[in-house]
JSON list of C-alpha atoms in Angstrom, two decimals:
[
{"chain": "A", "resi": 1, "resn": "MET", "atom": "CA", "xyz": [92.46, 96.33, 83.88]},
{"chain": "A", "resi": 2, "resn": "THR", "atom": "CA", "xyz": [92.75, 99.13, 81.29]},
{"chain": "A", "resi": 3, "resn": "THR", "atom": "CA", "xyz": [93.91, 102.45, 80.63]},
{"chain": "A", "resi": 4, "resn": "LYS", "atom": "CA", "xyz": [93.12, 105.12, 78.42]},
{"chain": "A", "resi": 5, "resn": "THR", "atom": "CA", "xyz": [96.72, 107.10, 76.83]},
{"chain": "A", "resi": 6, "resn": "THR", "atom": "CA", "xyz": [97.78, 109.76, 75.01]},
{"chain": "A", "resi": 7, "resn": "GLY", "atom": "CA", "xyz": [101.05, 110.01, 73.40]},
{"chain": "A", "resi": 8, "resn": "GLY", "atom": "CA", "xyz": [103.85, 107.92, 71.61]},
{"chain": "A", "resi": 9, "resn": "ARG", "atom": "CA", "xyz": [105.67, 105.14, 72.49]},
{"chain": "A", "resi": 10, "resn": "SER", "atom": "CA", "xyz": [109.28, 105.32, 72.67]},
{"chain": "A", "resi": 11, "resn": "GLY", "atom": "CA", "xyz": [111.73, 101.64, 72.26]},
{"chain": "A", "resi": 12, "resn": "ILE", "atom": "CA", "xyz": [114.51, 100.64, 75.03]},
{"chain": "A", "resi": 13, "resn": "GLY", "atom": "CA", "xyz": [117.17, 97.63, 74.09]},
{"chain": "A", "resi": 14, "resn": "GLY", "atom": "CA", "xyz": [116.41, 95.64, 71.27]},
{"chain": "A", "resi": 15, "resn": "GLY", "atom": "CA", "xyz": [113.58, 98.00, 70.06]},
{"chain": "A", "resi": 16, "resn": "ALA", "atom": "CA", "xyz": [110.35, 96.78, 72.02]},
{"chain": "A", "resi": 17, "resn": "PRO", "atom": "CA", "xyz": [107.61, 99.40, 72.36]},
{"chain": "A", "resi": 18, "resn": "TYR", "atom": "CA", "xyz": [107.51, 100.42, 76.22]},
{"chain": "A", "resi": 19, "resn": "ASP", "atom": "CA", "xyz": [104.22, 102.26, 76.26]},
{"chain": "A", "resi": 20, "resn": "MET", "atom": "CA", "xyz": [105.72, 105.25, 78.71]},
{"chain": "A", "resi": 21, "resn": "SER", "atom": "CA", "xyz": [102.64, 108.48, 77.66]},
{"chain": "A", "resi": 22, "resn": "ARG", "atom": "CA", "xyz": [100.53, 110.14, 80.28]},
{"chain": "A", "resi": 23, "resn": "THR", "atom": "CA", "xyz": [97.68, 108.28, 81.23]},
{"chain": "A", "resi": 24, "resn": "ASP", "atom": "CA", "xyz": [94.42, 109.58, 82.15]},
{"chain": "A", "resi": 25, "resn": "PRO", "atom": "CA", "xyz": [93.19, 110.18, 85.27]},
{"chain": "A", "resi": 26, "resn": "VAL", "atom": "CA", "xyz": [90.95, 106.78, 85.35]},
{"chain": "A", "resi": 27, "resn": "CYS", "atom": "CA", "xyz": [90.87, 104.14, 88.28]},
{"chain": "A", "resi": 28, "resn": "ALA", "atom": "CA", "xyz": [92.77, 100.79, 86.34]},
{"chain": "A", "resi": 29, "resn": "ALA", "atom": "CA", "xyz": [90.22, 99.01, 89.55]},
{"chain": "A", "resi": 30, "resn": "SER", "atom": "CA", "xyz": [87.44, 100.85, 90.12]},
{"chain": "A", "resi": 31, "resn": "GLY", "atom": "CA", "xyz": [86.98, 103.24, 85.64]},
{"chain": "A", "resi": 32, "resn": "GLN", "atom": "CA", "xyz": [86.01, 105.60, 88.09]},
{"chain": "A", "resi": 33, "resn": "PRO", "atom": "CA", "xyz": [87.82, 109.05, 86.49]},
{"chain": "A", "resi": 34, "resn": "ILE", "atom": "CA", "xyz": [90.13, 110.68, 89.51]},
{"chain": "A", "resi": 35, "resn": "PRO", "atom": "CA", "xyz": [89.62, 114.06, 89.66]},
{"chain": "A", "resi": 36, "resn": "GLU", "atom": "CA", "xyz": [93.14, 116.26, 89.46]},
{"chain": "A", "resi": 37, "resn": "GLY", "atom": "CA", "xyz": [95.22, 117.36, 91.52]},
{"chain": "A", "resi": 38, "resn": "ASP", "atom": "CA", "xyz": [93.51, 114.09, 94.22]},
{"chain": "A", "resi": 39, "resn": "ARG", "atom": "CA", "xyz": [96.21, 111.65, 95.20]},
{"chain": "A", "resi": 40, "resn": "CYS", "atom": "CA", "xyz": [96.77, 107.74, 93.36]},
{"chain": "A", "resi": 41, "resn": "VAL", "atom": "CA", "xyz": [98.54, 104.94, 93.04]},
{"chain": "A", "resi": 42, "resn": "ALA", "atom": "CA", "xyz": [101.05, 104.90, 90.05]},
{"chain": "A", "resi": 43, "resn": "ALA", "atom": "CA", "xyz": [101.81, 101.52, 88.69]},
{"chain": "A", "resi": 44, "resn": "LEU", "atom": "CA", "xyz": [104.33, 100.05, 86.80]},
{"chain": "A", "resi": 45, "resn": "VAL", "atom": "CA", "xyz": [103.02, 96.97, 85.07]},
{"chain": "A", "resi": 46, "resn": "LEU", "atom": "CA", "xyz": [104.83, 94.26, 82.83]},
{"chain": "A", "resi": 47, "resn": "GLY", "atom": "CA", "xyz": [102.49, 93.21, 80.33]},
{"chain": "A", "resi": 48, "resn": "ALA", "atom": "CA", "xyz": [102.84, 91.86, 76.26]},
{"chain": "A", "resi": 49, "resn": "GLY", "atom": "CA", "xyz": [101.75, 92.65, 73.08]},
{"chain": "A", "resi": 50, "resn": "ASP", "atom": "CA", "xyz": [102.34, 96.39, 71.73]},
{"chain": "A", "resi": 51, "resn": "ALA", "atom": "CA", "xyz": [102.95, 97.35, 75.34]},
{"chain": "A", "resi": 52, "resn": "PRO", "atom": "CA", "xyz": [105.25, 94.94, 77.23]},
{"chain": "A", "resi": 53, "resn": "LEU", "atom": "CA", "xyz": [105.33, 97.67, 79.95]},
{"chain": "A", "resi": 54, "resn": "ALA", "atom": "CA", "xyz": [102.31, 99.84, 81.17]},
{"chain": "A", "resi": 55, "resn": "LYS", "atom": "CA", "xyz": [101.45, 102.71, 83.57]},
{"chain": "A", "resi": 56, "resn": "LEU", "atom": "CA", "xyz": [98.13, 102.22, 85.09]},
{"chain": "A", "resi": 57, "resn": "ILE", "atom": "CA", "xyz": [96.25, 104.58, 87.43]},
{"chain": "A", "resi": 58, "resn": "TYR", "atom": "CA", "xyz": [94.57, 103.93, 90.96]},
{"chain": "A", "resi": 59, "resn": "SER", "atom": "CA", "xyz": [92.65, 105.86, 93.34]},
{"chain": "A", "resi": 60, "resn": "VAL", "atom": "CA", "xyz": [94.79, 105.56, 96.89]},
{"chain": "A", "resi": 61, "resn": "GLU", "atom": "CA", "xyz": [91.03, 104.07, 98.03]},
{"chain": "A", "resi": 62, "resn": "ALA", "atom": "CA", "xyz": [91.03, 101.25, 95.52]},
{"chain": "A", "resi": 63, "resn": "TRP", "atom": "CA", "xyz": [94.79, 100.31, 95.89]},
{"chain": "A", "resi": 64, "resn": "ASP", "atom": "CA", "xyz": [94.94, 100.48, 99.13]},
{"chain": "A", "resi": 65, "resn": "ALA", "atom": "CA", "xyz": [91.97, 97.77, 99.07]},
{"chain": "A", "resi": 66, "resn": "LEU", "atom": "CA", "xyz": [93.74, 95.44, 97.33]},
{"chain": "A", "resi": 67, "resn": "ALA", "atom": "CA", "xyz": [95.84, 93.07, 99.18]},
{"chain": "A", "resi": 68, "resn": "PRO", "atom": "CA", "xyz": [99.25, 92.08, 97.43]},
{"chain": "A", "resi": 69, "resn": "GLY", "atom": "CA", "xyz": [97.96, 88.98, 95.92]},
{"chain": "A", "resi": 70, "resn": "GLU", "atom": "CA", "xyz": [95.19, 91.08, 93.94]},
{"chain": "A", "resi": 71, "resn": "ARG", "atom": "CA", "xyz": [97.59, 93.96, 92.63]},
{"chain": "A", "resi": 72, "resn": "PRO", "atom": "CA", "xyz": [97.75, 93.61, 89.43]},
{"chain": "A", "resi": 73, "resn": "GLY", "atom": "CA", "xyz": [100.17, 91.00, 87.76]},
{"chain": "A", "resi": 74, "resn": "GLY", "atom": "CA", "xyz": [104.07, 91.91, 86.39]},
{"chain": "A", "resi": 75, "resn": "LEU", "atom": "CA", "xyz": [103.77, 94.59, 89.27]},
{"chain": "A", "resi": 76, "resn": "PHE", "atom": "CA", "xyz": [107.50, 96.49, 88.03]},
{"chain": "A", "resi": 77, "resn": "ALA", "atom": "CA", "xyz": [107.24, 99.28, 90.37]},
{"chain": "A", "resi": 78, "resn": "PHE", "atom": "CA", "xyz": [104.53, 101.74, 92.17]},
{"chain": "A", "resi": 79, "resn": "TRP", "atom": "CA", "xyz": [104.85, 104.98, 93.81]},
{"chain": "A", "resi": 80, "resn": "ARG", "atom": "CA", "xyz": [102.37, 107.67, 95.14]},
{"chain": "A", "resi": 81, "resn": "THR", "atom": "CA", "xyz": [101.27, 110.94, 92.95]},
{"chain": "A", "resi": 82, "resn": "ARG", "atom": "CA", "xyz": [98.35, 112.96, 91.74]},
{"chain": "A", "resi": 83, "resn": "ALA", "atom": "CA", "xyz": [96.08, 112.94, 88.98]},
{"chain": "A", "resi": 84, "resn": "GLY", "atom": "CA", "xyz": [97.05, 114.65, 85.91]},
{"chain": "A", "resi": 85, "resn": "ALA", "atom": "CA", "xyz": [100.58, 116.12, 88.00]},
{"chain": "A", "resi": 86, "resn": "SER", "atom": "CA", "xyz": [101.57, 118.56, 84.55]},
{"chain": "A", "resi": 87, "resn": "ALA", "atom": "CA", "xyz": [105.13, 119.90, 83.60]},
{"chain": "A", "resi": 88, "resn": "GLN", "atom": "CA", "xyz": [103.70, 123.16, 84.24]},
{"chain": "A", "resi": 89, "resn": "ALA", "atom": "CA", "xyz": [103.61, 122.37, 88.02]},
{"chain": "A", "resi": 90, "resn": "GLY", "atom": "CA", "xyz": [105.15, 124.56, 90.68]},
{"chain": "A", "resi": 91, "resn": "GLU", "atom": "CA", "xyz": [107.89, 124.03, 92.64]},
{"chain": "A", "resi": 92, "resn": "ALA", "atom": "CA", "xyz": [105.90, 122.28, 95.56]},
{"chain": "A", "resi": 93, "resn": "GLU", "atom": "CA", "xyz": [104.73, 119.29, 92.97]},
{"chain": "A", "resi": 94, "resn": "ARG", "atom": "CA", "xyz": [108.28, 119.36, 91.55]},
{"chain": "A", "resi": 95, "resn": "MET", "atom": "CA", "xyz": [109.24, 118.54, 94.75]},
{"chain": "A", "resi": 96, "resn": "LEU", "atom": "CA", "xyz": [106.62, 115.87, 95.68]},
{"chain": "A", "resi": 97, "resn": "ARG", "atom": "CA", "xyz": [107.35, 114.78, 92.45]},
{"chain": "A", "resi": 98, "resn": "LEU", "atom": "CA", "xyz": [111.27, 114.29, 93.47]},
{"chain": "A", "resi": 99, "resn": "GLU", "atom": "CA", "xyz": [109.80, 112.77, 96.18]},
{"chain": "A", "resi": 100, "resn": "GLU", "atom": "CA", "xyz": [108.49, 109.53, 94.94]},
{"chain": "A", "resi": 101, "resn": "VAL", "atom": "CA", "xyz": [111.43, 108.94, 92.90]},
{"chain": "A", "resi": 102, "resn": "GLU", "atom": "CA", "xyz": [113.10, 108.60, 96.47]},
{"chain": "A", "resi": 103, "resn": "ASP", "atom": "CA", "xyz": [109.97, 106.86, 96.99]},
{"chain": "A", "resi": 104, "resn": "LEU", "atom": "CA", "xyz": [110.22, 104.60, 93.81]},
{"chain": "A", "resi": 105, "resn": "PHE", "atom": "CA", "xyz": [114.68, 104.38, 94.13]},
{"chain": "A", "resi": 106, "resn": "GLU", "atom": "CA", "xyz": [113.98, 102.80, 97.74]},
{"chain": "A", "resi": 107, "resn": "GLN", "atom": "CA", "xyz": [111.78, 100.21, 96.87]},
{"chain": "A", "resi": 108, "resn": "LEU", "atom": "CA", "xyz": [114.05, 98.95, 94.28]},
{"chain": "A", "resi": 109, "resn": "GLU", "atom": "CA", "xyz": [116.65, 97.99, 96.23]},
{"chain": "A", "resi": 110, "resn": "GLY", "atom": "CA", "xyz": [117.27, 94.74, 96.40]},
{"chain": "A", "resi": 111, "resn": "VAL", "atom": "CA", "xyz": [115.79, 93.51, 93.17]},
{"chain": "A", "resi": 112, "resn": "GLU", "atom": "CA", "xyz": [117.79, 90.72, 91.46]},
{"chain": "A", "resi": 113, "resn": "ASP", "atom": "CA", "xyz": [115.73, 91.28, 88.12]},
{"chain": "A", "resi": 114, "resn": "PRO", "atom": "CA", "xyz": [117.94, 93.33, 85.48]},
{"chain": "A", "resi": 115, "resn": "GLU", "atom": "CA", "xyz": [115.49, 95.33, 84.39]},
{"chain": "A", "resi": 116, "resn": "ARG", "atom": "CA", "xyz": [114.83, 96.77, 88.06]},
{"chain": "A", "resi": 117, "resn": "ARG", "atom": "CA", "xyz": [118.35, 97.42, 89.00]},
{"chain": "A", "resi": 118, "resn": "ALA", "atom": "CA", "xyz": [119.06, 98.88, 85.67]},
{"chain": "A", "resi": 119, "resn": "LEU", "atom": "CA", "xyz": [115.92, 101.40, 86.84]},
{"chain": "A", "resi": 120, "resn": "ARG", "atom": "CA", "xyz": [116.80, 101.60, 90.23]},
{"chain": "A", "resi": 121, "resn": "TYR", "atom": "CA", "xyz": [120.30, 102.95, 89.13]},
{"chain": "A", "resi": 122, "resn": "LEU", "atom": "CA", "xyz": [119.04, 105.55, 86.56]},
{"chain": "A", "resi": 123, "resn": "LEU", "atom": "CA", "xyz": [117.36, 107.17, 89.16]},
{"chain": "A", "resi": 124, "resn": "ALA", "atom": "CA", "xyz": [120.29, 107.11, 91.67]},
{"chain": "A", "resi": 125, "resn": "LEU", "atom": "CA", "xyz": [122.30, 109.48, 88.25]},
{"chain": "A", "resi": 126, "resn": "VAL", "atom": "CA", "xyz": [118.75, 111.58, 88.32]},
{"chain": "A", "resi": 127, "resn": "LEU", "atom": "CA", "xyz": [118.82, 112.25, 92.33]},
{"chain": "A", "resi": 128, "resn": "SER", "atom": "CA", "xyz": [122.42, 112.97, 92.23]},
{"chain": "A", "resi": 129, "resn": "ARG", "atom": "CA", "xyz": [121.53, 115.46, 89.41]},
{"chain": "A", "resi": 130, "resn": "LYS", "atom": "CA", "xyz": [118.44, 116.45, 91.86]},
{"chain": "A", "resi": 131, "resn": "ARG", "atom": "CA", "xyz": [121.61, 116.88, 94.53]},
{"chain": "A", "resi": 132, "resn": "VAL", "atom": "CA", "xyz": [119.70, 114.62, 96.56]},
{"chain": "A", "resi": 133, "resn": "LEU", "atom": "CA", "xyz": [122.59, 111.38, 96.65]},
{"chain": "A", "resi": 134, "resn": "VAL", "atom": "CA", "xyz": [126.33, 112.47, 96.48]},
{"chain": "A", "resi": 135, "resn": "TYR", "atom": "CA", "xyz": [128.30, 110.09, 94.18]},
{"chain": "A", "resi": 136, "resn": "GLU", "atom": "CA", "xyz": [130.62, 108.08, 96.31]},
{"chain": "A", "resi": 137, "resn": "GLY", "atom": "CA", "xyz": [132.59, 106.11, 94.21]},
{"chain": "A", "resi": 138, "resn": "GLY", "atom": "CA", "xyz": [132.31, 102.63, 93.66]},
{"chain": "A", "resi": 139, "resn": "THR", "atom": "CA", "xyz": [133.62, 100.62, 90.63]},
{"chain": "A", "resi": 140, "resn": "PRO", "atom": "CA", "xyz": [132.02, 101.44, 87.14]},
{"chain": "A", "resi": 141, "resn": "GLY", "atom": "CA", "xyz": [130.42, 98.10, 86.10]},
{"chain": "A", "resi": 142, "resn": "GLU", "atom": "CA", "xyz": [129.71, 96.55, 88.90]},
{"chain": "A", "resi": 143, "resn": "VAL", "atom": "CA", "xyz": [128.91, 98.55, 92.22]},
{"chain": "A", "resi": 144, "resn": "VAL", "atom": "CA", "xyz": [128.93, 101.90, 93.27]},
{"chain": "A", "resi": 145, "resn": "LEU", "atom": "CA", "xyz": [127.82, 104.21, 95.90]},
{"chain": "A", "resi": 146, "resn": "PHE", "atom": "CA", "xyz": [125.51, 107.48, 97.07]},
{"chain": "A", "resi": 147, "resn": "ARG", "atom": "CA", "xyz": [125.01, 109.45, 99.96]},
{"chain": "A", "resi": 148, "resn": "ARG", "atom": "CA", "xyz": [121.96, 110.77, 101.16]},
{"chain": "A", "resi": 149, "resn": "LYS", "atom": "CA", "xyz": [122.90, 115.05, 100.60]},
{"chain": "A", "resi": 150, "resn": "VAL", "atom": "CA", "xyz": [122.20, 116.13, 104.63]},
{"chain": "A", "resi": 151, "resn": "LYS", "atom": "CA", "xyz": [122.70, 119.21, 106.32]},
{"chain": "A", "resi": 152, "resn": "ALA", "atom": "CA", "xyz": [126.93, 120.09, 107.09]},
{"chain": "A", "resi": 153, "resn": "GLY", "atom": "CA", "xyz": [127.99, 118.09, 109.41]},
{"chain": "A", "resi": 154, "resn": "GLU", "atom": "CA", "xyz": [125.88, 114.91, 109.06]},
{"chain": "A", "resi": 155, "resn": "GLU", "atom": "CA", "xyz": [126.18, 111.83, 106.94]},
{"chain": "A", "resi": 156, "resn": "GLY", "atom": "CA", "xyz": [123.67, 110.16, 105.06]},
{"chain": "A", "resi": 157, "resn": "GLU", "atom": "CA", "xyz": [122.65, 106.95, 104.37]},
{"chain": "A", "resi": 158, "resn": "LEU", "atom": "CA", "xyz": [125.04, 105.47, 102.03]},
{"chain": "A", "resi": 159, "resn": "TYR", "atom": "CA", "xyz": [123.66, 103.33, 98.86]},
{"chain": "A", "resi": 160, "resn": "ARG", "atom": "CA", "xyz": [125.00, 100.57, 97.03]},
{"chain": "A", "resi": 161, "resn": "VAL", "atom": "CA", "xyz": [123.75, 100.38, 93.31]},
{"chain": "A", "resi": 162, "resn": "VAL", "atom": "CA", "xyz": [124.73, 97.86, 90.98]},
{"chain": "A", "resi": 163, "resn": "ASP", "atom": "CA", "xyz": [125.31, 99.41, 87.41]},
{"chain": "A", "resi": 164, "resn": "PRO", "atom": "CA", "xyz": [124.50, 97.82, 85.11]},
{"chain": "A", "resi": 165, "resn": "GLY", "atom": "CA", "xyz": [126.68, 98.79, 82.72]},
{"chain": "A", "resi": 166, "resn": "LEU", "atom": "CA", "xyz": [124.17, 100.29, 80.50]},
{"chain": "A", "resi": 167, "resn": "SER", "atom": "CA", "xyz": [125.56, 101.50, 76.53]},
{"chain": "A", "resi": 168, "resn": "GLU", "atom": "CA", "xyz": [124.89, 104.85, 75.76]},
{"chain": "A", "resi": 169, "resn": "GLU", "atom": "CA", "xyz": [121.96, 104.35, 73.17]},
{"chain": "A", "resi": 170, "resn": "ARG", "atom": "CA", "xyz": [119.72, 101.59, 76.27]},
{"chain": "A", "resi": 171, "resn": "ALA", "atom": "CA", "xyz": [120.87, 104.28, 78.65]},
{"chain": "A", "resi": 172, "resn": "ALA", "atom": "CA", "xyz": [119.04, 107.66, 76.81]},
{"chain": "A", "resi": 173, "resn": "ALA", "atom": "CA", "xyz": [116.04, 104.96, 75.66]},
{"chain": "A", "resi": 174, "resn": "LEU", "atom": "CA", "xyz": [115.24, 104.53, 79.90]},
{"chain": "A", "resi": 175, "resn": "GLY", "atom": "CA", "xyz": [115.86, 107.97, 80.33]},
{"chain": "A", "resi": 176, "resn": "GLU", "atom": "CA", "xyz": [112.97, 109.18, 77.65]},
{"chain": "A", "resi": 177, "resn": "GLN", "atom": "CA", "xyz": [111.08, 107.04, 79.09]},
{"chain": "A", "resi": 178, "resn": "LEU", "atom": "CA", "xyz": [111.27, 107.58, 82.83]},
{"chain": "A", "resi": 179, "resn": "ALA", "atom": "CA", "xyz": [110.87, 111.49, 81.51]},
{"chain": "A", "resi": 180, "resn": "GLY", "atom": "CA", "xyz": [107.76, 109.88, 80.29]},
{"chain": "A", "resi": 181, "resn": "VAL", "atom": "CA", "xyz": [106.57, 108.34, 83.53]},
{"chain": "A", "resi": 182, "resn": "LEU", "atom": "CA", "xyz": [107.79, 110.54, 86.02]},
{"chain": "A", "resi": 183, "resn": "GLY", "atom": "CA", "xyz": [107.89, 113.68, 84.22]},
{"chain": "A", "resi": 184, "resn": "SER", "atom": "CA", "xyz": [110.19, 115.66, 81.77]},
{"chain": "A", "resi": 185, "resn": "GLU", "atom": "CA", "xyz": [111.16, 118.44, 84.86]},
{"chain": "A", "resi": 186, "resn": "LEU", "atom": "CA", "xyz": [112.68, 115.14, 86.81]},
{"chain": "A", "resi": 187, "resn": "MET", "atom": "CA", "xyz": [115.33, 114.87, 83.54]}
]
């Protein structure tokens, strides 16, 4: 599977490069172009070499046709989106992208891998900043609690999120990568 990318790389932790640039809307399974605005699946895949974390794009049809064992090796996370969604998107597109962040956050519940835990923690912070989740307390460096914001008089779902104890530098690097993958309008 190959994917075309544009843009640069950013580092994380010990300086390992992570390719988080926007991908051209080409299906990684079929090689066929995905028309801008069409629904697709974005997948973060752990790899090796120059880009140990890459973003692949699949048409919804190609993704749905894959059995779980046929999905790309090193699958880190995935979410549904629209091909070619830009930072200039209107309010409806931003809301859709916010829902994608929520979906990714929920997919990562209960993960044990430290990288995935760090990603889930940062997604919780993004969702808190966007007023989807509200910080409820907890023990910094261990577990923090966030509650889904709902209408007055209702109680939203409570989420336990492991605080990975990120340094400021590591959090900034992960945040930069998230902005490259999810769109800077969410950061």
